[in-house]
Amino acid sequence: MEKTYLMVKPDGVRRQLVGKLVQRFEDKGFQLIAAKMFRMTREQAEYHYEEHKDKPFFGELVEFITSGSVFGMVWQGENIVALSRAMMGKTNPLDAAPGTIRGDYALNTGNNIIHGSDSPQSAEREISNFFRPEELAAGDYPVRMPGSLAN
Ligand code: IDP
């Protein structure tokens, strides 16, 4: 099953959007298999954004992402990388369609609320930066309620 790393950035945490964002991905039909609130170390941040290390905004980006707690999540589901990126909307909120997360909640690129992996390979790399393999739930879906006959 395809996995992705989704993360509510410090601006989203400060604005108390965590619950609403989790709800969107649950409603879509994806499965949450790990989540935690934490403060990223500088090393984790530089590794996470390594592809941007030569960009002029790299320093600012690392400062921002380590400026407060993030809510990191591992999700799984069919085509989740592409579908979650579509739900997030374009990087620059000026280009993000209404109805997308950035279109609905964000005003500028520096404060665009959410991160999502851009490929299954990036997802694997990003997940391993923040989670140990044993932190990922396995076999919890479909949920079986005690006494329930349904799957
Ligand atoms: P993505 O988050 O939509 O995948 P990327 O191009 O991978 O977009 O950029 C990573 C993050 O870096 C963006 O989400 C945004 O927070 C930040 N960023 C990208 N371009 C700029 C910029 O021109 N100025 C400031 N921050 C930027």
CSV table of C-alpha atoms in Angstrom, one decimal, residues 1-2 12 18 23-24 26 31 51 54 57 69-71 78 87 90 99 103 107-108 110 127 135-136 138 145 150:
chain,number,residue,atom,x,y,z
A,1,MET,CA,0.0,0.0,0.0
A,2,GLU,CA,1.4,3.4,-0.9
A,12,GLY,CA,-0.7,25.2,10.9
A,18,VAL,CA,-4.4,19.9,13.0
A,23,GLN,CA,-10.3,15.0,9.2
A,24,ARG,CA,-9.8,15.8,5.5
A,26,GLU,CA,-9.6,10.5,6.9
A,31,GLN,CA,-5.5,5.5,6.8
A,51,GLU,CA,16.8,19.4,-2.3
A,54,ASP,CA,21.2,26.0,-2.7
A,57,PHE,CA,15.2,30.8,0.9
A,69,SER,CA,6.2,22.1,16.8
A,70,VAL,CA,5.1,20.3,13.7
A,71,PHE,CA,2.6,17.5,13.5
A,78,GLU,CA,-4.3,4.1,-3.0
A,87,MET,CA,-5.7,18.0,-1.7
A,90,LYS,CA,-0.2,24.4,-5.2
A,99,GLY,CA,-11.2,23.8,-1.8
A,103,GLY,CA,-6.4,27.5,-1.1
A,107,LEU,CA,-1.9,33.3,2.3
A,108,ASN,CA,1.8,32.9,1.2
A,110,GLY,CA,6.4,30.8,3.4
A,127,ILE,CA,9.3,8.9,6.9
A,135,GLU,CA,6.2,3.4,15.2
A,136,LEU,CA,4.1,2.6,12.2
A,138,ALA,CA,0.3,-2.3,10.8
A,145,MET,CA,-15.0,-3.1,16.8
A,150,ALA,CA,-18.6,-6.6,10.1
